[in-house]
GROMACS .gro file of C-alpha atoms in nm:
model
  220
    1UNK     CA    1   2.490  -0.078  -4.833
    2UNK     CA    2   2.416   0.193  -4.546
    3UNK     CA    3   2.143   0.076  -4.342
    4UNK     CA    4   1.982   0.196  -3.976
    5UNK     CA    5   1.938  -0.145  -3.759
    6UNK     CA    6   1.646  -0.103  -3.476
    7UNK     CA    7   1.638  -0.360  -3.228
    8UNK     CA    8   1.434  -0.401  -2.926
    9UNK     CA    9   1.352  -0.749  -2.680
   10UNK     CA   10   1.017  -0.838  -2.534
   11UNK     CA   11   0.839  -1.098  -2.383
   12UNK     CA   12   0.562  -1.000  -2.565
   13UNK     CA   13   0.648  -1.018  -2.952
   14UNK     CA   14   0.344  -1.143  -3.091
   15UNK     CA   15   0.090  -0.967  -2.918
   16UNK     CA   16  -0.073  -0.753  -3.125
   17UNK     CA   17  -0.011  -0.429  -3.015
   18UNK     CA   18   0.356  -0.501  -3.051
   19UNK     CA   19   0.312  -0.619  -3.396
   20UNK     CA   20   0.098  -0.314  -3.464
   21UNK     CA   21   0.410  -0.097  -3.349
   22UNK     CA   22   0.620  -0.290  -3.576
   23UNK     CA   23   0.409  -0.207  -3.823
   24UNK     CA   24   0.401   0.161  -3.788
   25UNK     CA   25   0.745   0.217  -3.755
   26UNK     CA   26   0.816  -0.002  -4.068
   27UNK     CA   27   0.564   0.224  -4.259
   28UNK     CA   28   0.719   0.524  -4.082
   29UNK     CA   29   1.030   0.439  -4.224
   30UNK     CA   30   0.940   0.382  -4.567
   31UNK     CA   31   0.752   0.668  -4.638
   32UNK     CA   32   1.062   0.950  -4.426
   33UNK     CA   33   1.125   1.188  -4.629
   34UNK     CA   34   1.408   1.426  -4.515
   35UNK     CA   35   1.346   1.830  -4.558
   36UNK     CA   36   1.651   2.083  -4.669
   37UNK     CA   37   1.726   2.396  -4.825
   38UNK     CA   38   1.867   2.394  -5.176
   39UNK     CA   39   2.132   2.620  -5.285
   40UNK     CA   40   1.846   2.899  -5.382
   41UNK     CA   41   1.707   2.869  -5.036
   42UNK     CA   42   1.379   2.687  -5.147
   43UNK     CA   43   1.277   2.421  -4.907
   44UNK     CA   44   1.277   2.059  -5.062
   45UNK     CA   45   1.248   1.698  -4.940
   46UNK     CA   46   1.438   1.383  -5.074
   47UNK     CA   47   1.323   1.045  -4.978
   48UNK     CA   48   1.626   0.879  -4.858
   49UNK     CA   49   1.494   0.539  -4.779
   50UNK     CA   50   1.536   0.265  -5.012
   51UNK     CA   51   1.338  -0.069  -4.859
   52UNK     CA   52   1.277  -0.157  -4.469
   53UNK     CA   53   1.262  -0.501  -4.371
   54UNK     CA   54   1.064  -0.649  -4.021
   55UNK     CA   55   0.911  -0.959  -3.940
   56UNK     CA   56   0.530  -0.820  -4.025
   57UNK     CA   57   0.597  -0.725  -4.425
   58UNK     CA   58   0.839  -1.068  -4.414
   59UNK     CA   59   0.744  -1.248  -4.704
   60UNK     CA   60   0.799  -1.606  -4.802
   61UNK     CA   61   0.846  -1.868  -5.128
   62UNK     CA   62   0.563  -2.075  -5.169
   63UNK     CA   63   0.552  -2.410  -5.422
   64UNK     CA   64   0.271  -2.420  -5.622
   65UNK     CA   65   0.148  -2.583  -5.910
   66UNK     CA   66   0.492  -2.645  -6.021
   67UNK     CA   67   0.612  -2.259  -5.953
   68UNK     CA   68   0.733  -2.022  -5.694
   69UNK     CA   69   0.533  -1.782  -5.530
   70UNK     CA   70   0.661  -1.506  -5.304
   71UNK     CA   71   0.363  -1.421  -5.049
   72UNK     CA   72   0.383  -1.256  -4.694
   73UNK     CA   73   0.386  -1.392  -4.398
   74UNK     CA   74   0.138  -1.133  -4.199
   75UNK     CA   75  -0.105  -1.053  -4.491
   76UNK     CA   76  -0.236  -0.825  -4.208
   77UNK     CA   77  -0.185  -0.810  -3.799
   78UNK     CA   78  -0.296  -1.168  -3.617
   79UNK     CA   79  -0.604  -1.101  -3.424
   80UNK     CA   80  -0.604  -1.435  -3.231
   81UNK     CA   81  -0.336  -1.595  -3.079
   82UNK     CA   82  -0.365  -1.951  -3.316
   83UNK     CA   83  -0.289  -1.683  -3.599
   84UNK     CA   84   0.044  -1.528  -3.414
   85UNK     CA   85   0.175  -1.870  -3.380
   86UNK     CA   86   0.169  -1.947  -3.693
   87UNK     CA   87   0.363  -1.607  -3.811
   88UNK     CA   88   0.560  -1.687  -3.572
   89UNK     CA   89   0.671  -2.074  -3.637
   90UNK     CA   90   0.646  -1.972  -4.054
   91UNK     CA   91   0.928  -1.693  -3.943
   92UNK     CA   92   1.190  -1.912  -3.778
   93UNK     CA   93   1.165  -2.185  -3.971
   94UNK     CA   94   1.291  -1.901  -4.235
   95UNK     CA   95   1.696  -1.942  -4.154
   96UNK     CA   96   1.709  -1.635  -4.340
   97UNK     CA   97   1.511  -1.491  -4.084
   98UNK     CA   98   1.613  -1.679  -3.801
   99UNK     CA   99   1.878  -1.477  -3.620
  100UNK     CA  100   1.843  -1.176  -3.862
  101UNK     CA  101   1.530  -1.023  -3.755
  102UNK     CA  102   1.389  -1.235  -3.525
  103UNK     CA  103   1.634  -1.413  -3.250
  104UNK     CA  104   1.531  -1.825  -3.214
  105UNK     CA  105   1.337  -1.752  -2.931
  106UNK     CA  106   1.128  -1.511  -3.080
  107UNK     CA  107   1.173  -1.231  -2.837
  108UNK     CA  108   1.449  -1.024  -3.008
  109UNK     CA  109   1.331  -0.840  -3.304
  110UNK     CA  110   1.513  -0.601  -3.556
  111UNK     CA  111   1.392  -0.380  -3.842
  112UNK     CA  112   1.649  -0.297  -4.139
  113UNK     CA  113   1.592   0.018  -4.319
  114UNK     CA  114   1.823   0.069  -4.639
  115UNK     CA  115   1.902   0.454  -4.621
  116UNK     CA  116   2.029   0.598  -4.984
  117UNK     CA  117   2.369   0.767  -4.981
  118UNK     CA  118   2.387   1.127  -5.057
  119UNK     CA  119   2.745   1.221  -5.089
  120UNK     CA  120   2.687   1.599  -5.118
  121UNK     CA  121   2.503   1.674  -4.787
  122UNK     CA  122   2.617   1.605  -4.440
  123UNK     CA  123   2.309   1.661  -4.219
  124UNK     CA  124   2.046   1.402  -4.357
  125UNK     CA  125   2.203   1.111  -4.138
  126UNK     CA  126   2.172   1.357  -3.818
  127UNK     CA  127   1.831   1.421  -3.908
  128UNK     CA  128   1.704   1.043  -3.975
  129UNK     CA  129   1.878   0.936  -3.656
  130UNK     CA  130   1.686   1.191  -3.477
  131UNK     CA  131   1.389   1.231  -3.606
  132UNK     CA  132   1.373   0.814  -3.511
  133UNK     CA  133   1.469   0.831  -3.184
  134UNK     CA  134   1.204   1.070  -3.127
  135UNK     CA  135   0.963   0.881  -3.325
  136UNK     CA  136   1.083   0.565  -3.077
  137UNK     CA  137   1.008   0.735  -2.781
  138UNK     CA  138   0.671   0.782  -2.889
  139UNK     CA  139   0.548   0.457  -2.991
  140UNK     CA  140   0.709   0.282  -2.697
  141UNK     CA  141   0.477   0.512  -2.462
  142UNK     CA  142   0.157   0.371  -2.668
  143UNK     CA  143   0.257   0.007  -2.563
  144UNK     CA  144   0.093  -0.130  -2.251
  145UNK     CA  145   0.370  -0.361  -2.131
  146UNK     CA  146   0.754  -0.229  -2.128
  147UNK     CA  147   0.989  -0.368  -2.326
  148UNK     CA  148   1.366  -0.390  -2.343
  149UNK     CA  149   1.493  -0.083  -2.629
  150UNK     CA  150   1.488   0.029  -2.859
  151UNK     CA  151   1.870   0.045  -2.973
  152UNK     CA  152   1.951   0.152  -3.290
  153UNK     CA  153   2.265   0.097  -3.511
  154UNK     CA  154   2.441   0.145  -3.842
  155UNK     CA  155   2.647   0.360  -4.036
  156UNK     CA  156   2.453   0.628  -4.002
  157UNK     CA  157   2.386   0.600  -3.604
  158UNK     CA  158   2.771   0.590  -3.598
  159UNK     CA  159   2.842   0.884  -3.856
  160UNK     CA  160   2.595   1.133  -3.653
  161UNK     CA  161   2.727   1.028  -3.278
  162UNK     CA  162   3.081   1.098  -3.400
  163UNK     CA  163   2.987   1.421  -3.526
  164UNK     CA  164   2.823   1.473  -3.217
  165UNK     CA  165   3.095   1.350  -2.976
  166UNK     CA  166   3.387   1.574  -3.172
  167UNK     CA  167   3.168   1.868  -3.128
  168UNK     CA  168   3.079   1.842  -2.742
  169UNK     CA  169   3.496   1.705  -2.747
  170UNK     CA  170   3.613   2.013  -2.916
  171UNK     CA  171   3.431   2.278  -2.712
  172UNK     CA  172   3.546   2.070  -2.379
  173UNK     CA  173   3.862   2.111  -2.516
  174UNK     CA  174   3.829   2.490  -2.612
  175UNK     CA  175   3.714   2.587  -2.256
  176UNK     CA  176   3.999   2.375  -2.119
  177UNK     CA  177   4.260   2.535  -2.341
  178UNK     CA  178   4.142   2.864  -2.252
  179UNK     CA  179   4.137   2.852  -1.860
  180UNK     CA  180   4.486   2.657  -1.918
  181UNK     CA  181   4.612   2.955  -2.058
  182UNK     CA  182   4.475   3.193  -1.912
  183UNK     CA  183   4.680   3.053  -1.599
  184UNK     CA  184   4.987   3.051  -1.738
  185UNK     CA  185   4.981   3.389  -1.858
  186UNK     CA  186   4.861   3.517  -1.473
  187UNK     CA  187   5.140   3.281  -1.328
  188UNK     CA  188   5.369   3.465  -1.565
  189UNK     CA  189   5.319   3.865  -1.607
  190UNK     CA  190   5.078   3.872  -1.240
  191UNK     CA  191   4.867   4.151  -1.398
  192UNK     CA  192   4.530   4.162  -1.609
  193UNK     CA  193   4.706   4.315  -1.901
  194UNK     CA  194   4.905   4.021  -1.931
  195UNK     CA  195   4.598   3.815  -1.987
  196UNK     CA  196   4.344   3.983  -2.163
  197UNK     CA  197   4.594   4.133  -2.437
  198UNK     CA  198   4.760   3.807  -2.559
  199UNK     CA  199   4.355   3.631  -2.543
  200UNK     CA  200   4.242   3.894  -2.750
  201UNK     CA  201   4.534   3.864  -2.996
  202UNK     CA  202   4.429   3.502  -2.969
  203UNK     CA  203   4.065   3.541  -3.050
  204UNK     CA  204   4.092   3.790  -3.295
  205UNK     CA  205   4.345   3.566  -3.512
  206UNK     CA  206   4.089   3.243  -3.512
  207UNK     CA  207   3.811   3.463  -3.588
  208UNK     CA  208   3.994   3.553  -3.891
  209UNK     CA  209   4.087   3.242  -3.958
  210UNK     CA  210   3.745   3.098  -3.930
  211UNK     CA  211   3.638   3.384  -4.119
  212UNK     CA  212   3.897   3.286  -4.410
  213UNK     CA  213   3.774   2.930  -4.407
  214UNK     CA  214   3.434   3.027  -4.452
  215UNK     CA  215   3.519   3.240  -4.744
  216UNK     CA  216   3.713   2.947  -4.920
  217UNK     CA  217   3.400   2.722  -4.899
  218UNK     CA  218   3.222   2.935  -5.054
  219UNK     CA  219   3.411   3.023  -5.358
  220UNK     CA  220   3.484   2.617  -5.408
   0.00000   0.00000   0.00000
């Protein structure tokens, strides 16, 4: 499954303005909806989030009366400290909990969301990734204490950084290839007309070529 891992450390995990944030960013996530043009140009919006998973909608088995019942562990946000304890002790004696979204010392947390795939766009990964980064940024200025994050992994965090590295990779490499030639061509004729003819022969054959690729997409 593709799935966006946030993770973030503080010394003050069960406060409840941390839980609170936890909270709102699990809600966040669930209810993202990502906006796009269709092929008529109307705007639309897909929700591409299947389930997110953090330590305050958690939820446990319980015996009773001779069957299982499957209740959560924060029913709502502890307002006293006895109450964030016992979230607390009810989540790591969970070992599948333990060390998945909550280290053993309690101070490590992660959140899971479970994004959909969409094999016919490219963009919607770019767009969660940064549309939570931003949304990061703001609810870690809210909290009174600092804290140690947020970092955020998965397949889509990798997808949209490598799209993003090749990009700033391939116009480094442009502007290199360029002045490289340019260069050589001065180092071998020693006259403008030497450089500035060949480049434009150059630029006018990838802008063709571009142009031609362009065209393909479109008919396929």
């Amino acid at each position: 499954e593709e799935y966006l891992f946030i993770v973030f450390k503080t010394e003050h995990m069960f406060e409840p303005e941390t839980l609170a944030m936890i909270q709102r960013i699990t809600e966040w996530l669930e209810r993202f909806e990502y906006s796009y043009t269709d092929d008529q140009g109307n705007k639309r919006t897909k929700h591409i989030i299947d389930s997110v998973l953090s330590i305050t909608n958690a939820r446990r088995m319980v015996g009773s009366a001779g069957m299982l019942e499957i209740e959560p562990i924060m029913p709502q946000i502890p307002k006293t400290k006895d109450e964030a304890l016992r979230a607390k002790k009810l989540l790591l004696e969970n070992p599948f909990y333990e060390n998945n979204v909550i280290s053993a010392d309690g101070k490590t947390t992660g959140i899971v969301a479970y994004v959909k795939n969409i094999p016919d766009d490219q963009y919607y990964r770019t767009v969660l990734v940064e549309s939570t980064r931003e949304y990061l940024e703001e609810e870690k200025s809210k909290l009174p204490y600092p804290i140690d994050g947020f970092y955020i992994g998965g397949i889509p965090v990798l997808k949209s950084d490598l799209v993003d590295m090749q990009r700033q990779d391939s116009n480094r490499f442009a502007v290199t290839a360029i002045l490289l030639v340019i260069i050589v061509l001065f180092l071998f004729f020693r006259n403008l007309q030497g450089i500035y003819l060949p480049m434009l022969t150059v630029v006018f054959a990838l802008l063709w070529t571009f142009a031609f690729m362009s065209y393909i997409c479109l008919l396929y």
